[in-house]
């Protein structure tokens, strides 16, 4: 059985195609569009232009699904549709124009599904699992690989960029303001639990940070483990480089994340400080895989 899973994010919309056999699955194809839906929000509502951008992307993905004769086509959304005031209007518009029903995940559902999708690949027995997105960040504290109190906070690489960054790369003053916002949002939830040695982090920003470190010869291309000091040093180095030089570097690494890579990096760096974690495992699995396990395979 071939199934298409579309993840409607605040920054990118991605479709993964999975082959499912005997209660197991593998990702055969991944396709994404950098739609940047959050840019179409005016007064906490998606504009008609934004709804059309979402419609056009989903119709394109639907055409691909039909051309490949998929057995199933499922679309879900997270903070991209959670954090607006005209959610129902958008859902109805997509149903009418695309004949697609979007499964809107709550923050807790997103955190739970993301952890479930990554669980089989998590190396650590205890720590925090973190999914950093464009419009939200999900955190799951886990002990002996059992999740506890999944939470979702409406802060991500894209909405931080829009709120604080005047140009493309944040300057030192803007970076300081971003750090303060992250600390304000996350300190309470971290204090309620405990500090840990290990973080497992997924999401486009974390994968881009890994690619950046590989580009800078600070990381082995075969590795998915990062020391916290490597992240701290990277932030310091980039803040002291000319912004044009940083932009050129980011364009070589992940052109579609040139404006959100630094804010994503600041989220990771600040969370390392708050948790006092020493190690990061970069996870390539998350909410899409969790969605397959729970919604499709019913596990």
PDB file of C-alpha atoms in Angstrom:
ATOM      1  CA  UNK A   1       0.000   0.000   0.000  1.00  0.00           C
ATOM      2  CA  UNK A   2       1.266   3.481  -0.901  1.00  0.00           C
ATOM      3  CA  UNK A   3       0.100   6.417   1.223  1.00  0.00           C
ATOM      4  CA  UNK A   4       0.754  10.134   0.909  1.00  0.00           C
ATOM      5  CA  UNK A   5       1.005  12.174   4.122  1.00  0.00           C
ATOM      6  CA  UNK A   6       0.968  15.967   3.813  1.00  0.00           C
ATOM      7  CA  UNK A   7       2.176  18.091   6.739  1.00  0.00           C
ATOM      8  CA  UNK A   8       0.932  21.692   6.489  1.00  0.00           C
ATOM      9  CA  UNK A   9       3.503  23.745   8.382  1.00  0.00           C
ATOM     10  CA  UNK A  10       3.875  27.469   8.959  1.00  0.00           C
ATOM     11  CA  UNK A  11       7.019  27.632   6.832  1.00  0.00           C
ATOM     12  CA  UNK A  12       6.943  24.601   4.531  1.00  0.00           C
ATOM     13  CA  UNK A  13       4.326  22.135   3.347  1.00  0.00           C
ATOM     14  CA  UNK A  14       5.761  18.660   2.871  1.00  0.00           C
ATOM     15  CA  UNK A  15       4.388  15.474   1.362  1.00  0.00           C
ATOM     16  CA  UNK A  16       5.973  12.135   2.209  1.00  0.00           C
ATOM     17  CA  UNK A  17       4.984   8.982   0.343  1.00  0.00           C
ATOM     18  CA  UNK A  18       5.262   5.806   2.377  1.00  0.00           C
ATOM     19  CA  UNK A  19       5.130   2.164   1.416  1.00  0.00           C
ATOM     20  CA  UNK A  20       3.223   0.282   4.110  1.00  0.00           C
ATOM     21  CA  UNK A  21       3.507  -3.485   4.444  1.00  0.00           C
ATOM     22  CA  UNK A  22       2.851  -5.796   7.390  1.00  0.00           C
ATOM     23  CA  UNK A  23       2.501  -2.969   9.921  1.00  0.00           C
ATOM     24  CA  UNK A  24       5.840  -1.459   8.894  1.00  0.00           C
ATOM     25  CA  UNK A  25       6.580   1.451   6.575  1.00  0.00           C
ATOM     26  CA  UNK A  26       9.359   3.208   4.679  1.00  0.00           C
ATOM     27  CA  UNK A  27       9.553   6.662   3.159  1.00  0.00           C
ATOM     28  CA  UNK A  28       9.907   6.414  -0.627  1.00  0.00           C
ATOM     29  CA  UNK A  29       9.619  10.077  -1.619  1.00  0.00           C
ATOM     30  CA  UNK A  30       9.602  13.466   0.023  1.00  0.00           C
ATOM     31  CA  UNK A  31       8.443  16.643  -1.704  1.00  0.00           C
ATOM     32  CA  UNK A  32       8.130  20.077  -0.139  1.00  0.00           C
ATOM     33  CA  UNK A  33       7.078  23.607  -0.992  1.00  0.00           C
ATOM     34  CA  UNK A  34       8.297  26.656   0.935  1.00  0.00           C
ATOM     35  CA  UNK A  35       4.880  28.330   1.000  1.00  0.00           C
ATOM     36  CA  UNK A  36       5.510  30.446   4.116  1.00  0.00           C
ATOM     37  CA  UNK A  37       1.867  30.518   5.173  1.00  0.00           C
ATOM     38  CA  UNK A  38       2.566  32.633   8.235  1.00  0.00           C
ATOM     39  CA  UNK A  39       3.392  35.571   5.941  1.00  0.00           C
ATOM     40  CA  UNK A  40      -0.261  35.641   4.866  1.00  0.00           C
ATOM     41  CA  UNK A  41      -1.622  36.255   8.355  1.00  0.00           C
ATOM     42  CA  UNK A  42      -3.212  39.668   8.896  1.00  0.00           C
ATOM     43  CA  UNK A  43      -4.767  40.446  12.259  1.00  0.00           C
ATOM     44  CA  UNK A  44      -4.517  36.756  13.218  1.00  0.00           C
ATOM     45  CA  UNK A  45      -6.441  35.667  10.124  1.00  0.00           C
ATOM     46  CA  UNK A  46      -5.310  34.108   6.859  1.00  0.00           C
ATOM     47  CA  UNK A  47      -5.979  36.343   3.901  1.00  0.00           C
ATOM     48  CA  UNK A  48      -7.654  35.065   0.737  1.00  0.00           C
ATOM     49  CA  UNK A  49      -4.203  35.103  -0.870  1.00  0.00           C
ATOM     50  CA  UNK A  50      -2.923  32.823   1.868  1.00  0.00           C
ATOM     51  CA  UNK A  51      -5.810  30.411   1.493  1.00  0.00           C
ATOM     52  CA  UNK A  52      -5.167  30.301  -2.245  1.00  0.00           C
ATOM     53  CA  UNK A  53      -1.460  29.601  -1.667  1.00  0.00           C
ATOM     54  CA  UNK A  54      -2.425  26.648   0.521  1.00  0.00           C
ATOM     55  CA  UNK A  55      -5.015  25.507  -2.033  1.00  0.00           C
ATOM     56  CA  UNK A  56      -2.549  25.639  -4.930  1.00  0.00           C
ATOM     57  CA  UNK A  57       0.053  23.630  -3.024  1.00  0.00           C
ATOM     58  CA  UNK A  58      -2.429  20.948  -1.959  1.00  0.00           C
ATOM     59  CA  UNK A  59      -3.844  20.637  -5.478  1.00  0.00           C
ATOM     60  CA  UNK A  60      -0.308  20.144  -6.795  1.00  0.00           C
ATOM     61  CA  UNK A  61       0.383  17.441  -4.206  1.00  0.00           C
ATOM     62  CA  UNK A  62      -2.988  15.852  -4.935  1.00  0.00           C
ATOM     63  CA  UNK A  63      -2.121  15.702  -8.651  1.00  0.00           C
ATOM     64  CA  UNK A  64       1.129  13.934  -7.752  1.00  0.00           C
ATOM     65  CA  UNK A  65      -0.764  11.470  -5.556  1.00  0.00           C
ATOM     66  CA  UNK A  66      -3.216  10.686  -8.350  1.00  0.00           C
ATOM     67  CA  UNK A  67      -0.431  10.285 -10.920  1.00  0.00           C
ATOM     68  CA  UNK A  68       1.285   7.768  -8.626  1.00  0.00           C
ATOM     69  CA  UNK A  69      -2.017   5.937  -7.962  1.00  0.00           C
ATOM     70  CA  UNK A  70      -1.641   6.187  -4.197  1.00  0.00           C
ATOM     71  CA  UNK A  71      -3.946   4.120  -2.024  1.00  0.00           C
ATOM     72  CA  UNK A  72      -4.397   6.943   0.468  1.00  0.00           C
ATOM     73  CA  UNK A  73      -3.889  10.700   0.703  1.00  0.00           C
ATOM     74  CA  UNK A  74      -3.976  12.345   4.133  1.00  0.00           C
ATOM     75  CA  UNK A  75      -3.412  15.973   5.103  1.00  0.00           C
ATOM     76  CA  UNK A  76      -2.811  17.301   8.610  1.00  0.00           C
ATOM     77  CA  UNK A  77      -1.960  20.738   9.975  1.00  0.00           C
ATOM     78  CA  UNK A  78      -0.352  21.950  13.165  1.00  0.00           C
ATOM     79  CA  UNK A  79       0.417  25.472  14.394  1.00  0.00           C
ATOM     80  CA  UNK A  80      -0.049  26.801  10.850  1.00  0.00           C
ATOM     81  CA  UNK A  81      -3.825  26.515  11.315  1.00  0.00           C
ATOM     82  CA  UNK A  82      -4.037  26.282  15.119  1.00  0.00           C
ATOM     83  CA  UNK A  83      -2.805  29.782  15.806  1.00  0.00           C
ATOM     84  CA  UNK A  84      -5.240  31.779  13.682  1.00  0.00           C
ATOM     85  CA  UNK A  85      -8.779  33.024  14.257  1.00  0.00           C
ATOM     86  CA  UNK A  86     -10.367  31.888  10.964  1.00  0.00           C
ATOM     87  CA  UNK A  87      -9.357  28.233  11.156  1.00  0.00           C
ATOM     88  CA  UNK A  88     -12.819  26.934  10.298  1.00  0.00           C
ATOM     89  CA  UNK A  89     -13.040  29.250   7.299  1.00  0.00           C
ATOM     90  CA  UNK A  90      -9.730  27.935   5.948  1.00  0.00           C
ATOM     91  CA  UNK A  91     -10.713  24.304   6.530  1.00  0.00           C
ATOM     92  CA  UNK A  92     -14.033  24.830   4.751  1.00  0.00           C
ATOM     93  CA  UNK A  93     -12.355  26.617   1.834  1.00  0.00           C
ATOM     94  CA  UNK A  94      -9.864  23.783   1.325  1.00  0.00           C
ATOM     95  CA  UNK A  95     -12.642  21.188   1.555  1.00  0.00           C
ATOM     96  CA  UNK A  96     -14.644  23.054  -1.092  1.00  0.00           C
ATOM     97  CA  UNK A  97     -11.825  23.880  -3.520  1.00  0.00           C
ATOM     98  CA  UNK A  98      -9.611  20.792  -3.123  1.00  0.00           C
ATOM     99  CA  UNK A  99     -12.019  18.165  -1.828  1.00  0.00           C
ATOM    100  CA  UNK A 100      -9.488  17.616   0.941  1.00  0.00           C
ATOM    101  CA  UNK A 101     -10.267  17.305   4.640  1.00  0.00           C
ATOM    102  CA  UNK A 102      -7.441  18.640   6.808  1.00  0.00           C
ATOM    103  CA  UNK A 103      -6.876  16.872  10.122  1.00  0.00           C
ATOM    104  CA  UNK A 104      -6.078  19.680  12.578  1.00  0.00           C
ATOM    105  CA  UNK A 105      -3.798  18.441  15.364  1.00  0.00           C
ATOM    106  CA  UNK A 106      -3.837  20.010  18.806  1.00  0.00           C
ATOM    107  CA  UNK A 107      -0.518  20.959  20.365  1.00  0.00           C
ATOM    108  CA  UNK A 108      -0.574  17.926  22.660  1.00  0.00           C
ATOM    109  CA  UNK A 109      -1.454  15.613  19.767  1.00  0.00           C
ATOM    110  CA  UNK A 110       1.405  17.014  17.716  1.00  0.00           C
ATOM    111  CA  UNK A 111       3.875  16.499  20.576  1.00  0.00           C
ATOM    112  CA  UNK A 112       2.659  12.950  21.212  1.00  0.00           C
ATOM    113  CA  UNK A 113       2.696  11.918  17.550  1.00  0.00           C
ATOM    114  CA  UNK A 114       6.110  13.468  17.001  1.00  0.00           C
ATOM    115  CA  UNK A 115       7.591  11.577  19.948  1.00  0.00           C
ATOM    116  CA  UNK A 116       5.936   8.342  18.805  1.00  0.00           C
ATOM    117  CA  UNK A 117       7.388   8.759  15.312  1.00  0.00           C
ATOM    118  CA  UNK A 118      10.912   9.293  16.627  1.00  0.00           C
ATOM    119  CA  UNK A 119      10.815   6.793  19.487  1.00  0.00           C
ATOM    120  CA  UNK A 120      12.397   3.838  17.702  1.00  0.00           C
ATOM    121  CA  UNK A 121      15.442   5.927  16.769  1.00  0.00           C
ATOM    122  CA  UNK A 122      15.989   7.720  20.090  1.00  0.00           C
ATOM    123  CA  UNK A 123      19.339   6.709  21.582  1.00  0.00           C
ATOM    124  CA  UNK A 124      18.850   8.120  25.067  1.00  0.00           C
ATOM    125  CA  UNK A 125      16.804   6.502  27.854  1.00  0.00           C
ATOM    126  CA  UNK A 126      16.030   9.845  29.512  1.00  0.00           C
ATOM    127  CA  UNK A 127      15.873  13.435  28.321  1.00  0.00           C
ATOM    128  CA  UNK A 128      13.764  15.888  26.381  1.00  0.00           C
ATOM    129  CA  UNK A 129      12.377  15.291  22.928  1.00  0.00           C
ATOM    130  CA  UNK A 130      11.879  18.584  21.063  1.00  0.00           C
ATOM    131  CA  UNK A 131      10.202  19.277  17.729  1.00  0.00           C
ATOM    132  CA  UNK A 132      11.049  22.772  16.483  1.00  0.00           C
ATOM    133  CA  UNK A 133       8.770  24.137  13.781  1.00  0.00           C
ATOM    134  CA  UNK A 134       8.112  27.461  12.147  1.00  0.00           C
ATOM    135  CA  UNK A 135       5.091  28.317  14.286  1.00  0.00           C
ATOM    136  CA  UNK A 136       5.425  26.167  17.405  1.00  0.00           C
ATOM    137  CA  UNK A 137       7.771  24.012  19.444  1.00  0.00           C
ATOM    138  CA  UNK A 138       6.729  20.754  21.081  1.00  0.00           C
ATOM    139  CA  UNK A 139       8.527  19.362  24.132  1.00  0.00           C
ATOM    140  CA  UNK A 140       8.194  15.895  25.636  1.00  0.00           C
ATOM    141  CA  UNK A 141      10.079  14.927  28.777  1.00  0.00           C
ATOM    142  CA  UNK A 142      10.781  11.190  28.673  1.00  0.00           C
ATOM    143  CA  UNK A 143      12.092   8.692  31.212  1.00  0.00           C
ATOM    144  CA  UNK A 144      13.103   5.190  30.170  1.00  0.00           C
ATOM    145  CA  UNK A 145      11.712   6.222  26.766  1.00  0.00           C
ATOM    146  CA  UNK A 146       8.251   6.762  28.277  1.00  0.00           C
ATOM    147  CA  UNK A 147       6.741  10.201  27.525  1.00  0.00           C
ATOM    148  CA  UNK A 148       5.534  12.511  30.268  1.00  0.00           C
ATOM    149  CA  UNK A 149       3.415  15.656  29.915  1.00  0.00           C
ATOM    150  CA  UNK A 150       3.815  16.612  26.232  1.00  0.00           C
ATOM    151  CA  UNK A 151       3.403  20.353  25.710  1.00  0.00           C
ATOM    152  CA  UNK A 152       3.293  22.718  22.756  1.00  0.00           C
ATOM    153  CA  UNK A 153       4.285  26.384  22.824  1.00  0.00           C
ATOM    154  CA  UNK A 154       3.395  28.887  20.059  1.00  0.00           C
ATOM    155  CA  UNK A 155       6.959  29.905  19.344  1.00  0.00           C
ATOM    156  CA  UNK A 156       8.974  28.852  16.314  1.00  0.00           C
ATOM    157  CA  UNK A 157      11.720  29.897  13.937  1.00  0.00           C
ATOM    158  CA  UNK A 158       9.401  31.678  11.516  1.00  0.00           C
ATOM    159  CA  UNK A 159       7.228  33.660  13.918  1.00  0.00           C
ATOM    160  CA  UNK A 160      10.355  34.712  15.843  1.00  0.00           C
ATOM    161  CA  UNK A 161      11.884  35.938  12.594  1.00  0.00           C
ATOM    162  CA  UNK A 162       8.773  37.928  11.718  1.00  0.00           C
ATOM    163  CA  UNK A 163       8.481  39.443  15.170  1.00  0.00           C
ATOM    164  CA  UNK A 164      12.092  40.449  15.804  1.00  0.00           C
ATOM    165  CA  UNK A 165      14.288  40.480  12.704  1.00  0.00           C
ATOM    166  CA  UNK A 166      14.401  43.608  10.566  1.00  0.00           C
ATOM    167  CA  UNK A 167      16.682  42.334   7.805  1.00  0.00           C
ATOM    168  CA  UNK A 168      17.458  38.675   7.027  1.00  0.00           C
ATOM    169  CA  UNK A 169      19.979  37.818   9.739  1.00  0.00           C
ATOM    170  CA  UNK A 170      19.369  39.005  13.330  1.00  0.00           C
ATOM    171  CA  UNK A 171      21.909  41.426  14.751  1.00  0.00           C
ATOM    172  CA  UNK A 172      23.174  41.065  18.315  1.00  0.00           C
ATOM    173  CA  UNK A 173      20.405  43.228  19.775  1.00  0.00           C
ATOM    174  CA  UNK A 174      17.707  41.290  17.942  1.00  0.00           C
ATOM    175  CA  UNK A 175      19.302  37.978  18.925  1.00  0.00           C
ATOM    176  CA  UNK A 176      19.235  39.071  22.562  1.00  0.00           C
ATOM    177  CA  UNK A 177      15.536  39.941  22.311  1.00  0.00           C
ATOM    178  CA  UNK A 178      14.824  36.581  20.684  1.00  0.00           C
ATOM    179  CA  UNK A 179      16.664  34.760  23.464  1.00  0.00           C
ATOM    180  CA  UNK A 180      14.650  36.640  26.083  1.00  0.00           C
ATOM    181  CA  UNK A 181      11.383  35.677  24.369  1.00  0.00           C
ATOM    182  CA  UNK A 182      12.420  32.012  24.226  1.00  0.00           C
ATOM    183  CA  UNK A 183      13.433  32.059  27.898  1.00  0.00           C
ATOM    184  CA  UNK A 184      10.118  33.663  28.886  1.00  0.00           C
ATOM    185  CA  UNK A 185       8.159  31.028  26.987  1.00  0.00           C
ATOM    186  CA  UNK A 186      10.124  27.955  28.057  1.00  0.00           C
ATOM    187  CA  UNK A 187      11.506  28.616  31.553  1.00  0.00           C
ATOM    188  CA  UNK A 188       8.338  27.625  33.437  1.00  0.00           C
ATOM    189  CA  UNK A 189       7.825  24.337  31.612  1.00  0.00           C
ATOM    190  CA  UNK A 190      11.493  23.404  32.059  1.00  0.00           C
ATOM    191  CA  UNK A 191      11.420  24.271  35.775  1.00  0.00           C
ATOM    192  CA  UNK A 192       8.353  22.070  36.314  1.00  0.00           C
ATOM    193  CA  UNK A 193      10.373  19.091  35.172  1.00  0.00           C
ATOM    194  CA  UNK A 194      14.118  18.653  35.644  1.00  0.00           C
ATOM    195  CA  UNK A 195      17.323  19.478  33.905  1.00  0.00           C
ATOM    196  CA  UNK A 196      18.692  16.725  31.706  1.00  0.00           C
ATOM    197  CA  UNK A 197      21.890  15.703  29.949  1.00  0.00           C
ATOM    198  CA  UNK A 198      20.352  14.818  26.588  1.00  0.00           C
ATOM    199  CA  UNK A 199      18.091  16.409  23.998  1.00  0.00           C
ATOM    200  CA  UNK A 200      16.641  14.656  20.980  1.00  0.00           C
ATOM    201  CA  UNK A 201      15.594  17.307  18.458  1.00  0.00           C
ATOM    202  CA  UNK A 202      13.726  17.029  15.186  1.00  0.00           C
ATOM    203  CA  UNK A 203      12.370  19.552  12.693  1.00  0.00           C
ATOM    204  CA  UNK A 204      13.588  21.405   9.637  1.00  0.00           C
ATOM    205  CA  UNK A 205      15.646  23.902  11.629  1.00  0.00           C
ATOM    206  CA  UNK A 206      17.588  21.184  13.438  1.00  0.00           C
ATOM    207  CA  UNK A 207      18.279  19.326  10.216  1.00  0.00           C
ATOM    208  CA  UNK A 208      19.479  22.591   8.647  1.00  0.00           C
ATOM    209  CA  UNK A 209      21.776  23.244  11.636  1.00  0.00           C
ATOM    210  CA  UNK A 210      23.286  19.784  11.157  1.00  0.00           C
ATOM    211  CA  UNK A 211      23.838  20.526   7.454  1.00  0.00           C
ATOM    212  CA  UNK A 212      25.477  23.832   8.392  1.00  0.00           C
ATOM    213  CA  UNK A 213      27.887  22.143  10.791  1.00  0.00           C
ATOM    214  CA  UNK A 214      28.789  19.585   8.130  1.00  0.00           C
ATOM    215  CA  UNK A 215      29.407  22.422   5.671  1.00  0.00           C
ATOM    216  CA  UNK A 216      31.732  24.083   8.190  1.00  0.00           C
ATOM    217  CA  UNK A 217      33.602  20.790   8.775  1.00  0.00           C
ATOM    218  CA  UNK A 218      32.457  20.833  12.397  1.00  0.00           C
ATOM    219  CA  UNK A 219      30.583  17.550  12.047  1.00  0.00           C
ATOM    220  CA  UNK A 220      30.985  14.191  10.349  1.00  0.00           C
ATOM    221  CA  UNK A 221      28.390  13.729   7.552  1.00  0.00           C
ATOM    222  CA  UNK A 222      27.581  10.287   8.978  1.00  0.00           C
ATOM    223  CA  UNK A 223      26.929  11.598  12.491  1.00  0.00           C
ATOM    224  CA  UNK A 224      23.694  12.759  14.108  1.00  0.00           C
ATOM    225  CA  UNK A 225      25.185  13.614  17.504  1.00  0.00           C
ATOM    226  CA  UNK A 226      26.189  17.146  18.464  1.00  0.00           C
ATOM    227  CA  UNK A 227      27.963  18.397  21.578  1.00  0.00           C
ATOM    228  CA  UNK A 228      26.313  21.407  23.218  1.00  0.00           C
ATOM    229  CA  UNK A 229      29.558  23.409  23.087  1.00  0.00           C
ATOM    230  CA  UNK A 230      29.545  23.051  19.298  1.00  0.00           C
ATOM    231  CA  UNK A 231      26.176  24.814  19.157  1.00  0.00           C
ATOM    232  CA  UNK A 232      27.265  27.557  21.563  1.00  0.00           C
ATOM    233  CA  UNK A 233      30.414  28.196  19.530  1.00  0.00           C
ATOM    234  CA  UNK A 234      28.469  28.266  16.273  1.00  0.00           C
ATOM    235  CA  UNK A 235      26.104  30.962  17.551  1.00  0.00           C
ATOM    236  CA  UNK A 236      28.995  33.109  18.783  1.00  0.00           C
ATOM    237  CA  UNK A 237      30.841  32.712  15.495  1.00  0.00           C
ATOM    238  CA  UNK A 238      27.838  33.637  13.349  1.00  0.00           C
ATOM    239  CA  UNK A 239      26.923  36.657  15.464  1.00  0.00           C
ATOM    240  CA  UNK A 240      30.423  38.030  14.879  1.00  0.00           C
ATOM    241  CA  UNK A 241      30.445  37.458  11.131  1.00  0.00           C
ATOM    242  CA  UNK A 242      29.214  40.124   8.678  1.00  0.00           C
ATOM    243  CA  UNK A 243      25.548  39.468   7.883  1.00  0.00           C
ATOM    244  CA  UNK A 244      26.202  39.247   4.124  1.00  0.00           C
ATOM    245  CA  UNK A 245      28.735  36.502   4.758  1.00  0.00           C
ATOM    246  CA  UNK A 246      26.232  34.596   6.912  1.00  0.00           C
ATOM    247  CA  UNK A 247      23.545  34.948   4.257  1.00  0.00           C
ATOM    248  CA  UNK A 248      25.856  33.546   1.581  1.00  0.00           C
ATOM    249  CA  UNK A 249      26.706  30.624   3.850  1.00  0.00           C
ATOM    250  CA  UNK A 250      23.051  29.868   4.617  1.00  0.00           C
ATOM    251  CA  UNK A 251      22.148  30.033   0.923  1.00  0.00           C
ATOM    252  CA  UNK A 252      24.720  27.330   0.231  1.00  0.00           C
ATOM    253  CA  UNK A 253      23.343  25.151   3.021  1.00  0.00           C
ATOM    254  CA  UNK A 254      19.548  25.576   2.902  1.00  0.00           C
ATOM    255  CA  UNK A 255      18.379  28.369   0.611  1.00  0.00           C
ATOM    256  CA  UNK A 256      14.724  28.012   1.596  1.00  0.00           C
ATOM    257  CA  UNK A 257      15.639  28.496   5.281  1.00  0.00           C
ATOM    258  CA  UNK A 258      17.978  31.454   4.895  1.00  0.00           C
ATOM    259  CA  UNK A 259      15.673  33.663   6.997  1.00  0.00           C
ATOM    260  CA  UNK A 260      14.758  31.099   9.683  1.00  0.00           C
ATOM    261  CA  UNK A 261      17.960  29.100  10.179  1.00  0.00           C
ATOM    262  CA  UNK A 262      19.435  31.576  12.655  1.00  0.00           C
ATOM    263  CA  UNK A 263      16.249  31.928  14.717  1.00  0.00           C
ATOM    264  CA  UNK A 264      15.951  28.139  14.776  1.00  0.00           C
ATOM    265  CA  UNK A 265      19.550  27.974  15.960  1.00  0.00           C
ATOM    266  CA  UNK A 266      18.780  30.445  18.748  1.00  0.00           C
ATOM    267  CA  UNK A 267      15.883  28.264  19.922  1.00  0.00           C
ATOM    268  CA  UNK A 268      18.164  25.227  20.137  1.00  0.00           C
ATOM    269  CA  UNK A 269      20.989  27.162  21.804  1.00  0.00           C
ATOM    270  CA  UNK A 270      18.692  28.722  24.410  1.00  0.00           C
ATOM    271  CA  UNK A 271      17.058  25.374  25.200  1.00  0.00           C
ATOM    272  CA  UNK A 272      20.521  23.912  25.757  1.00  0.00           C
ATOM    273  CA  UNK A 273      21.156  26.672  28.299  1.00  0.00           C
ATOM    274  CA  UNK A 274      17.807  26.197  30.048  1.00  0.00           C
ATOM    275  CA  UNK A 275      18.087  22.424  30.312  1.00  0.00           C
ATOM    276  CA  UNK A 276      21.893  22.393  30.816  1.00  0.00           C
ATOM    277  CA  UNK A 277      21.956  19.484  28.370  1.00  0.00           C
ATOM    278  CA  UNK A 278      25.326  18.317  27.087  1.00  0.00           C
ATOM    279  CA  UNK A 279      24.349  16.348  24.017  1.00  0.00           C
ATOM    280  CA  UNK A 280      21.921  16.552  21.093  1.00  0.00           C
ATOM    281  CA  UNK A 281      20.718  13.689  18.956  1.00  0.00           C
ATOM    282  CA  UNK A 282      19.335  14.971  15.653  1.00  0.00           C
ATOM    283  CA  UNK A 283      16.240  12.959  14.798  1.00  0.00           C
ATOM    284  CA  UNK A 284      15.196  12.559  11.169  1.00  0.00           C
ATOM    285  CA  UNK A 285      11.807  11.176  12.239  1.00  0.00           C
ATOM    286  CA  UNK A 286       8.883  12.921  13.869  1.00  0.00           C
ATOM    287  CA  UNK A 287       5.251  13.876  13.522  1.00  0.00           C
ATOM    288  CA  UNK A 288       4.709  12.498   9.996  1.00  0.00           C
ATOM    289  CA  UNK A 289       5.956   9.069  11.026  1.00  0.00           C
ATOM    290  CA  UNK A 290       3.908   9.248  14.212  1.00  0.00           C
ATOM    291  CA  UNK A 291       0.865  10.105  12.132  1.00  0.00           C
ATOM    292  CA  UNK A 292       1.396   6.977  10.025  1.00  0.00           C
ATOM    293  CA  UNK A 293       1.760   4.804  13.121  1.00  0.00           C
ATOM    294  CA  UNK A 294      -1.301   6.110  14.935  1.00  0.00           C
ATOM    295  CA  UNK A 295      -3.715   7.300  12.293  1.00  0.00           C
ATOM    296  CA  UNK A 296      -2.961   4.818   9.498  1.00  0.00           C
ATOM    297  CA  UNK A 297      -1.599   1.697  11.203  1.00  0.00           C
ATOM    298  CA  UNK A 298      -3.673   2.298  14.377  1.00  0.00           C
ATOM    299  CA  UNK A 299      -0.739   1.432  16.615  1.00  0.00           C
TER     300      UNK A 299
END
